[in-house]
Short mmCIF file of C-alpha atoms in Angstrom, two decimals:
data_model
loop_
_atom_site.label_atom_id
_atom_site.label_comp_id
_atom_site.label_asym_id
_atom_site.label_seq_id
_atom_site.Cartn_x
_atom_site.Cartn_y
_atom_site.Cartn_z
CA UNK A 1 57.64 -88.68 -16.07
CA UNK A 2 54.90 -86.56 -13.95
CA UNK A 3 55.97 -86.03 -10.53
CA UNK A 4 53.76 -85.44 -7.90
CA UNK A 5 54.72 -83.03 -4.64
CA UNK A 6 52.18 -83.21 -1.98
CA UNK A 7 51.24 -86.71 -2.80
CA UNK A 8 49.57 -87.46 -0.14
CA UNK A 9 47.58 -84.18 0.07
CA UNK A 10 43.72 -84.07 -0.54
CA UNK A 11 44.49 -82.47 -4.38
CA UNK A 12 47.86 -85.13 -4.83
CA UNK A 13 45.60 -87.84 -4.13
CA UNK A 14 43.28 -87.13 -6.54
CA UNK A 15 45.87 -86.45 -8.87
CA UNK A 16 47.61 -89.89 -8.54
CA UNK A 17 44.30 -91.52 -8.97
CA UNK A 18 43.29 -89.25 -12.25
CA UNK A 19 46.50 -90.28 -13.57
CA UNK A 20 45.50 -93.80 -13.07
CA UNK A 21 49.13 -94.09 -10.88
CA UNK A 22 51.02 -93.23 -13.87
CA UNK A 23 53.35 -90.84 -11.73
CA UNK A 24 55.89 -90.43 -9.99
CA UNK A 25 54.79 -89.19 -5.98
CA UNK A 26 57.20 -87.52 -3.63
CA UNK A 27 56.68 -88.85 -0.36
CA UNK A 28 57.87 -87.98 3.51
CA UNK A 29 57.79 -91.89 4.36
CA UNK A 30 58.17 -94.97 2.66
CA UNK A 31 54.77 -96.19 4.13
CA UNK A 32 53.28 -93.09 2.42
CA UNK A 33 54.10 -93.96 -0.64
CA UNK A 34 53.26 -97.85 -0.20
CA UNK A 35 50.12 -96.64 0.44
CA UNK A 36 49.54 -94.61 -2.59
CA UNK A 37 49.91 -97.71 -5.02
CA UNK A 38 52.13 -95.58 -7.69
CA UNK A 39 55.84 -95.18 -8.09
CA UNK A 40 57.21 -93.40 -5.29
CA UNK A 41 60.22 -91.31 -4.12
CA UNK A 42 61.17 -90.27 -0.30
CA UNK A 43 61.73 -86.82 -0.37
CA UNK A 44 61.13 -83.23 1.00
CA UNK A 45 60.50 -79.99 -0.54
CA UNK A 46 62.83 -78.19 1.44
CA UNK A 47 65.80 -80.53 0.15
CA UNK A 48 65.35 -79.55 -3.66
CA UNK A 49 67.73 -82.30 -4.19
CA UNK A 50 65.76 -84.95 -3.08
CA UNK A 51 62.83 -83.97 -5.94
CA UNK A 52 63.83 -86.46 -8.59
CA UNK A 53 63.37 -84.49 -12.14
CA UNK A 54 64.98 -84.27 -15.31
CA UNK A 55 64.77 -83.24 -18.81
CA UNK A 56 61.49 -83.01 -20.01
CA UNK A 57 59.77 -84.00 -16.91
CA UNK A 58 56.86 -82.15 -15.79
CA UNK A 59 56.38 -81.20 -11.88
CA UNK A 60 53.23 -80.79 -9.95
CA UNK A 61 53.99 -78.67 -7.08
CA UNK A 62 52.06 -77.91 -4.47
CA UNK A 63 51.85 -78.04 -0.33
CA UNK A 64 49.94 -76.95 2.49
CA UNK A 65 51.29 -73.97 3.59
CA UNK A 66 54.27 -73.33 6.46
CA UNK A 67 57.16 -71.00 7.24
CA UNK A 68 59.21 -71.99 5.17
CA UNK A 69 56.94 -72.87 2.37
CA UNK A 70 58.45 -69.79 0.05
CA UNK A 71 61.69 -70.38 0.39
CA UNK A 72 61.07 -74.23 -0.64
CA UNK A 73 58.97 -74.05 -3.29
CA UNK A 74 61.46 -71.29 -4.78
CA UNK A 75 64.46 -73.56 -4.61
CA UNK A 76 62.20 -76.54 -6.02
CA UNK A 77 61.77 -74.47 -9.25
CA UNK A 78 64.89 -73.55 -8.99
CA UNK A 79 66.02 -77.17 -9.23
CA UNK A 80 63.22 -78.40 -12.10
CA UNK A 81 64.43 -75.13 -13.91
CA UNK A 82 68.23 -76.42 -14.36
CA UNK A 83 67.00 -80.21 -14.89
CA UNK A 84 65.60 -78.69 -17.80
CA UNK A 85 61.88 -79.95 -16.80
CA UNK A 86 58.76 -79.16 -19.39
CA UNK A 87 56.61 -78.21 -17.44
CA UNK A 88 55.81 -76.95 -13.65
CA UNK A 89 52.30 -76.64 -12.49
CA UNK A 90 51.63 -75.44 -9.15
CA UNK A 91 48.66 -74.95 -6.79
CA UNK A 92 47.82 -71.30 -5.97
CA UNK A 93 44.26 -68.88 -5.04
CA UNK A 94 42.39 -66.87 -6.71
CA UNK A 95 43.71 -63.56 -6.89
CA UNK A 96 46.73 -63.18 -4.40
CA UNK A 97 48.95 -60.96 -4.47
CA UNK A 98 52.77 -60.36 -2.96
CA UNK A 99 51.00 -59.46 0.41
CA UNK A 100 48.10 -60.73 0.43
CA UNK A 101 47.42 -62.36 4.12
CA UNK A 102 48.30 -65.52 5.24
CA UNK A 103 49.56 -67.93 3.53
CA UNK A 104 47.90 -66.05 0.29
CA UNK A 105 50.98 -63.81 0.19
CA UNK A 106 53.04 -66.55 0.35
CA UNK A 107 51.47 -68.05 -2.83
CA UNK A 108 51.96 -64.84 -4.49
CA UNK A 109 55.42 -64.65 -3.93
CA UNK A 110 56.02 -67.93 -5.23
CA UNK A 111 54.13 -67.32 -8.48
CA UNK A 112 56.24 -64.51 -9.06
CA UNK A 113 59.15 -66.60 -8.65
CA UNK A 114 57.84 -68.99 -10.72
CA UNK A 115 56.35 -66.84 -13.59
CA UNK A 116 60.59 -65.14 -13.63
CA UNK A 117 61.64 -69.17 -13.81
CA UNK A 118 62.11 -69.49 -17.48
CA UNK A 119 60.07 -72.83 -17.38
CA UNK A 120 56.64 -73.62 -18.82
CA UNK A 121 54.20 -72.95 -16.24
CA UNK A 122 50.65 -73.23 -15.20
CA UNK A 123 49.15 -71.71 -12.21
CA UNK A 124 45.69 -73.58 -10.88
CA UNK A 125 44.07 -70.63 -8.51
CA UNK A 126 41.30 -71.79 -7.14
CA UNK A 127 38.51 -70.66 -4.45
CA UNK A 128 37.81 -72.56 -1.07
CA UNK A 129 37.73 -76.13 -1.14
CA UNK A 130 34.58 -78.22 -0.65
CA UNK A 131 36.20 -80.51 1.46
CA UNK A 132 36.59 -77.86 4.19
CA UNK A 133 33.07 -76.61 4.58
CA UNK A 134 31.97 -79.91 7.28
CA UNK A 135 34.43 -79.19 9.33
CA UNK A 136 33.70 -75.99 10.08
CA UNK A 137 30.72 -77.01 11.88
CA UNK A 138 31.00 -76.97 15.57
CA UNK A 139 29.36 -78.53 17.82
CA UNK A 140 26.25 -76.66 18.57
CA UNK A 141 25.67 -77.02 14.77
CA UNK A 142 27.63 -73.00 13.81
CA UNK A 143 29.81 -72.00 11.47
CA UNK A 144 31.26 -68.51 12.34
CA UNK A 145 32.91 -66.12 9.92
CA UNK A 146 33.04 -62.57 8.76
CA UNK A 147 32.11 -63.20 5.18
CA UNK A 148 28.65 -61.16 5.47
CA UNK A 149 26.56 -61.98 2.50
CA UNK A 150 29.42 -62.24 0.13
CA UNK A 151 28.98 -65.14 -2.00
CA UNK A 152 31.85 -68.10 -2.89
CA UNK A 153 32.22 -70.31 -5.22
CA UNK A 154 33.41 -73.19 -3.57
CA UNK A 155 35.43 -76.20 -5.70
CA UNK A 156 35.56 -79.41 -5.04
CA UNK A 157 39.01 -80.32 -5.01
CA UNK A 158 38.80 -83.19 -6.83
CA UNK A 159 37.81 -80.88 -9.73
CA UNK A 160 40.94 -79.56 -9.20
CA UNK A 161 43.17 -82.15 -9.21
CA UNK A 162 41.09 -83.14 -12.45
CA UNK A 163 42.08 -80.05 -14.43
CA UNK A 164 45.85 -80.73 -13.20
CA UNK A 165 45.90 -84.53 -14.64
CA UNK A 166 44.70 -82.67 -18.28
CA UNK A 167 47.73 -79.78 -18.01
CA UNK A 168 50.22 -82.49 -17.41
CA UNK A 169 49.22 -85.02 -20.20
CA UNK A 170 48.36 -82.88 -23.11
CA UNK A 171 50.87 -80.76 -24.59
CA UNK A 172 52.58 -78.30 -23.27
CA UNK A 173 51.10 -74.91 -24.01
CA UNK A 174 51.29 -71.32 -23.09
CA UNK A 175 52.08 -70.11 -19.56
CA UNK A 176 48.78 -69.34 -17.99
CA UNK A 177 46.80 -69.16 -15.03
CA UNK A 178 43.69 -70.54 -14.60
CA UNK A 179 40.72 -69.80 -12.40
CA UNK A 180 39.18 -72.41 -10.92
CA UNK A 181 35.40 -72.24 -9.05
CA UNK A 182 32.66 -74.35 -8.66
CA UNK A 183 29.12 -73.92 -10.99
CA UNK A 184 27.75 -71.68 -8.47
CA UNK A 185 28.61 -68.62 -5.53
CA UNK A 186 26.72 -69.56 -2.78
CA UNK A 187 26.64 -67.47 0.49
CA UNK A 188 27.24 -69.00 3.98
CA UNK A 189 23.43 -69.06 4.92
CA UNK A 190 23.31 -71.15 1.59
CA UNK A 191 25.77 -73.37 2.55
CA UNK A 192 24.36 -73.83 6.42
CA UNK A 193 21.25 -74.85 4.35
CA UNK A 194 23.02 -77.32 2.48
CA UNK A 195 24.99 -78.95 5.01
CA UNK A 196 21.46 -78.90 7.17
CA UNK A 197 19.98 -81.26 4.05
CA UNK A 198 22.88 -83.23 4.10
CA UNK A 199 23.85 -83.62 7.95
CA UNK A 200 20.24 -84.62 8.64
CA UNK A 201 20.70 -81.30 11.78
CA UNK A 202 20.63 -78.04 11.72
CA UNK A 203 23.37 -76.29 10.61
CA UNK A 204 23.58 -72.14 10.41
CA UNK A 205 26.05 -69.52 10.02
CA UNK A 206 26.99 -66.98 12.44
CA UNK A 207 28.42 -63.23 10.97
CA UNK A 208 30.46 -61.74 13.27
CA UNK A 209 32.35 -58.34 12.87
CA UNK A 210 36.54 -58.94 12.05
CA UNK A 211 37.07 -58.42 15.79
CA UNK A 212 34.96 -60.64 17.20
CA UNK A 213 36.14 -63.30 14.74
CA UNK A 214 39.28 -63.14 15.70
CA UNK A 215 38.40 -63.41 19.16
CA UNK A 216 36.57 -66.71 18.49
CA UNK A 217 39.38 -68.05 16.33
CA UNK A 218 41.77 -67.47 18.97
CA UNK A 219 39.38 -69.26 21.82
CA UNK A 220 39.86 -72.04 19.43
CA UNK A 221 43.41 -72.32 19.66
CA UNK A 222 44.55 -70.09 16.91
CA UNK A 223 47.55 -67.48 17.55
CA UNK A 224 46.18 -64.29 18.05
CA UNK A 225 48.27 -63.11 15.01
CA UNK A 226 47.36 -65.33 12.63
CA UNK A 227 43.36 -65.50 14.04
CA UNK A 228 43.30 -60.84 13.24
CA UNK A 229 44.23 -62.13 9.80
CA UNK A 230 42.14 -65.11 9.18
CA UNK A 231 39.23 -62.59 10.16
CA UNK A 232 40.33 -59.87 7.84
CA UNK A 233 40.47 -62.39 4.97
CA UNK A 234 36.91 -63.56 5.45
CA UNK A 235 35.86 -59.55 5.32
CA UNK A 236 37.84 -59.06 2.39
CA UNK A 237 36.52 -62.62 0.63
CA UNK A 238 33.10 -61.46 1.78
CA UNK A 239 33.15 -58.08 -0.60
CA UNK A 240 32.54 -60.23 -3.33
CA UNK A 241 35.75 -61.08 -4.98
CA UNK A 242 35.26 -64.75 -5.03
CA UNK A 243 31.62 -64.67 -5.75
CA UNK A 244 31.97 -64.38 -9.63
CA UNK A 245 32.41 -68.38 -11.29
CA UNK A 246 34.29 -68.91 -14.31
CA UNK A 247 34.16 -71.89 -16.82
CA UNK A 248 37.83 -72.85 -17.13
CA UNK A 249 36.98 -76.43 -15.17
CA UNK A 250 34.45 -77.25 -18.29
CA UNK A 251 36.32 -75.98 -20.94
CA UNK A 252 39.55 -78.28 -19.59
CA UNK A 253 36.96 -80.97 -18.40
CA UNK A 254 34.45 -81.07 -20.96
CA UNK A 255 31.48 -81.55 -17.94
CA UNK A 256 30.61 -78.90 -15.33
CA UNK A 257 32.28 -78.86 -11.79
CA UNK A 258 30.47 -80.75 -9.12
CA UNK A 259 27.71 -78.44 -7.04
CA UNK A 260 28.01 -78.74 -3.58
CA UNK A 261 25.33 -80.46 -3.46
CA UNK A 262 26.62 -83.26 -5.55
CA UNK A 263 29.81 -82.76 -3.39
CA UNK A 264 27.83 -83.41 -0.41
CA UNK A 265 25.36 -86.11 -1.55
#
């Protein structure tokens, strides 16, 4: 049996539907899973328990971040470990570390935990998400960030969820972690350009130094905390270190990764 954490998540929907509905999706609400069309369990991450698994099942784990994210997904693989599971394979970014910032770090810390597990694992560590770039559009037709001219090579998650379906229906084979972009790096002005084409208005970016980032992030609600660090990350994406692409979505896939332009239509 493949179960499915964060079923109802923009990468666990995909998944369910790549999988044709042949899995098993963990759910908050009943109605949740009724709405997914698959086999369905009502459960929560941060009761392990609840997570049905058992020998030789294999475990797609993965959730939006929250404060007790770490803790929960620790305890999950705890729990798939002793039910003697084949295989876990978890959601993660591209190149995070222990304390990295944000919820980064906390990915880091739980692909440690998982790596120290004792069960077959695969880490997916992908870039930004396609799906996010629209909504970062205010307005007056801006995106804001600190990313300079740093280029990104946004996925679309889809392409994601894609590459999971093929880890957890083929054999089981070594522990690895794969990096996961789309064909191209784009910069932001790039991707204003595209959205523009797409959005049928004007759309541009707007670079603005770490400080007054955060500023802006926190006149849009964000904790002043968390907005500093959300602004650092951008400078720190922005030095390049998600502008190379790699090839691991065709080699799983067989096809290139959608563009963003295909994303976008």
């Amino acid at each position: 049996m493949i179960v499915v954490t964060g079923a109802t998540g923009t990468i666990g929907r995909a998944l369910i539907e790549e999988l044709g509905g042949a899995a098993r999706a963990v759910v908050r609400r009943a109605e949740q899973g009724e709405e997914l069309g698959c086999d369905y369990v009502v459960g929560d991450l941060e009761r392990p328990e609840s997570i049905p698994l058992g020998p030789g099942d294999r475990l797609f784990l993965n959730s939006g971040p929250w404060p007790g994210f770490v803790r929960a997904h620790q305890a999950v693989i705890d729990h798939a470990a002793a039910a003697g599971v084949a295989q876990v394979v978890t959601v993660s970014v591209r190149g995070v570390t222990l304390t990295s910032l944000l919820g980064f770090g906390m990915h880091g810390q739980v692909d440690e935990h998982l790596k120290a597990s004792g069960v077959p694992w695969s880490i997916l560590a992908p870039v930004g998400f396609m799906q996010n770039l629209a909504g970062d559009v205010d307005e007056e037709g801006r995106i804001f960030g600190s990313y300079g001219r740093g280029r990104v090579g946004y996925i679309d998650a889809r392409d994601i969820a894609a590459v999971a379906a093929v880890l957890l229906t083929r054999p089981v084979g070594a522990d690895a972690t794969y990096e996961l972009t789309g064909p191209v790096a784009p910069t932001h002005d790039e991707v204003a350009a595209e959205l523009t084409r797409t959005l049928g208005r004007t759309v541009r970016y707007v670079d603005l130094p770490v400080e007054e980032a955060a500023t802006h992030l926190e006149k849009r609600g964000m904790p002043a905390p968390a907005a500093r660090d959300l602004a650092r990350l951008m400078s720190q994406i922005g030095d390049g270190r998600w502008a190379s692409t790699t090839t691991t979505v065709a080699d799983i896939l067989g096809r290139q990764p959608r563009s963003l332009r295909e994303f976008l239509g």
